[in-house]
Amino acid sequence: MTAGTICRTTAAKSAKSRIVAVGAIAVAGTLLLTGCGDQTDKKEDGGKKVVSAPLSDELPANIRNKGVIKVGSDIAYPPVEFKDKDGKTVGIDPDIADAMGKQLGVTFEFDNGTFDTLLGGLRSKRYDIAMSAMTDTKNRQEGIDEETGKKVGTGVDFVDYFTAGVSIYTKKGDDQGIKTWQDLCGKKIVVQRGTVSHDMAKAESKKCKSGKISIESFDNDQQAQTRLRSGGADAGSSDFPVAAYAVKTSGGGKDFQLVGEQVEAAPYGIAIAKNNPKLRDAIKMALDAIIANGQYEKIIKKWGVDAGAVKEAKINGGK
């Protein structure tokens, strides 16, 4: 969930991305991840098994003592993070967080918020991290407002864990000749507020010579999809995994279709405050550990997005 030249960056640089991944999104939201056993060390102590997390000592003492990492996330972005029919938070991000938690000896607790408020919540210490298909961009790293180009905060560090691109989708059987972003001139698009898709739409509209792009933005992507489904717009846009999941699942696959090619490949990053390098480095080590032991690969394949997998964690790899 993104949000110009990168994905949740725009043709001008961006704001949320939530892959230049090629392949379909697997509808596996209710499947249990198998084969990803507890990777923590187990030792015998007076006949009792004591479980110790291998990377626990790498955490800041306050978080290690609490045993909890508070995660700011927009939990309405399937298949990255969303609520299942029982109200449980599921998806790519929660699965990765759970696997990292076993390495660090803590629980990642997801707290729902609108995407465009997550970095503010991180700055105010409401959250320890933000993990929500957020595109790692230089502007976000430096605290620069995408539209004004002015500095609005201290910025954040990112631990990059996935790669994603942006897609356009329309009502099924009614693409109105839309194949590229330029084809949207004179038409109406719905997007999630503060995402790369939102930034790209604004940037492309400025280039239009015959009719600007009419943009309607929403708190979450599902609201945008509802608007398009009802005929209130010509197209929608979101990160490829989200768009492909909507095409596959909405109305049993009868509501939407992808049009054109996905663009603006960029990394998703876990955002951490600049003044918390110990937590940043611990999360990077945990991500590298689950990549090395195969848990990461199983999670990515479970959700059918293995084309967006990374081979190692990176800090601030966005452009």
Tab-separated table of N, CA and C in Angstrom, residues 5 9 12 53 63 76 127 140 148 151 166 181 189 199 218 230 273 290 314 319:
chain	number	residue	atom	x	y	z
A	5	THR	N	8.962	7.746	-9.073
A	5	THR	CA	9.649	6.947	-10.020
A	5	THR	C	9.745	5.612	-9.416
A	9	THR	N	7.016	4.911	-4.717
A	9	THR	CA	7.441	6.220	-5.125
A	9	THR	C	6.744	6.576	-6.433
A	12	ALA	N	7.673	10.793	-9.988
A	12	ALA	CA	8.482	11.818	-9.348
A	12	ALA	C	9.120	11.301	-8.096
A	53	ALA	N	15.552	-17.396	22.464
A	53	ALA	CA	15.629	-16.896	21.091
A	53	ALA	C	17.071	-16.515	20.781
A	63	ILE	N	12.648	-3.106	24.924
A	63	ILE	CA	11.781	-3.965	24.108
A	63	ILE	C	11.949	-5.424	24.513
A	76	ALA	N	-5.723	-3.467	5.911
A	76	ALA	CA	-6.819	-3.583	4.936
A	76	ALA	C	-6.208	-3.644	3.552
A	127	TYR	N	4.106	3.609	17.904
A	127	TYR	CA	4.578	2.329	17.380
A	127	TYR	C	6.093	2.244	17.521
A	140	ARG	N	11.206	9.483	2.183
A	140	ARG	CA	10.794	8.993	3.499
A	140	ARG	C	11.990	8.853	4.432
A	148	THR	N	5.466	18.818	-1.649
A	148	THR	CA	6.064	20.138	-1.498
A	148	THR	C	7.580	20.128	-1.617
A	151	LYS	N	11.118	19.609	4.036
A	151	LYS	CA	11.386	18.688	5.135
A	151	LYS	C	10.291	18.833	6.189
A	166	VAL	N	3.643	-1.266	-9.245
A	166	VAL	CA	2.295	-0.701	-9.255
A	166	VAL	C	1.523	-1.176	-10.484
A	181	TRP	N	-0.453	4.607	-17.939
A	181	TRP	CA	-0.849	5.753	-17.120
A	181	TRP	C	-1.264	6.932	-17.998
A	189	ILE	N	-9.669	7.953	-11.691
A	189	ILE	CA	-9.020	6.817	-11.044
A	189	ILE	C	-9.248	6.893	-9.536
A	199	ASP	N	0.529	9.095	-5.676
A	199	ASP	CA	1.564	9.999	-6.163
A	199	ASP	C	1.722	9.922	-7.679
A	218	PHE	N	-8.932	7.402	-1.001
A	218	PHE	CA	-9.657	6.818	0.123
A	218	PHE	C	-8.690	6.416	1.232
A	230	SER	N	-18.763	-0.084	-8.127
A	230	SER	CA	-20.095	0.509	-8.270
A	230	SER	C	-20.221	1.396	-9.500
A	273	ALA	N	12.402	4.345	13.615
A	273	ALA	CA	12.871	5.704	13.900
A	273	ALA	C	14.387	5.801	13.770
A	290	ILE	N	15.834	-15.562	8.980
A	290	ILE	CA	14.741	-16.369	8.419
A	290	ILE	C	14.906	-16.563	6.916
A	314	LYS	N	18.271	-5.415	3.449
A	314	LYS	CA	19.073	-4.223	3.210
A	314	LYS	C	18.529	-3.067	4.014
A	319	LYS	N	15.387	4.324	-3.481
A	319	LYS	CA	15.951	5.467	-4.200
A	319	LYS	C	14.998	6.640	-4.223
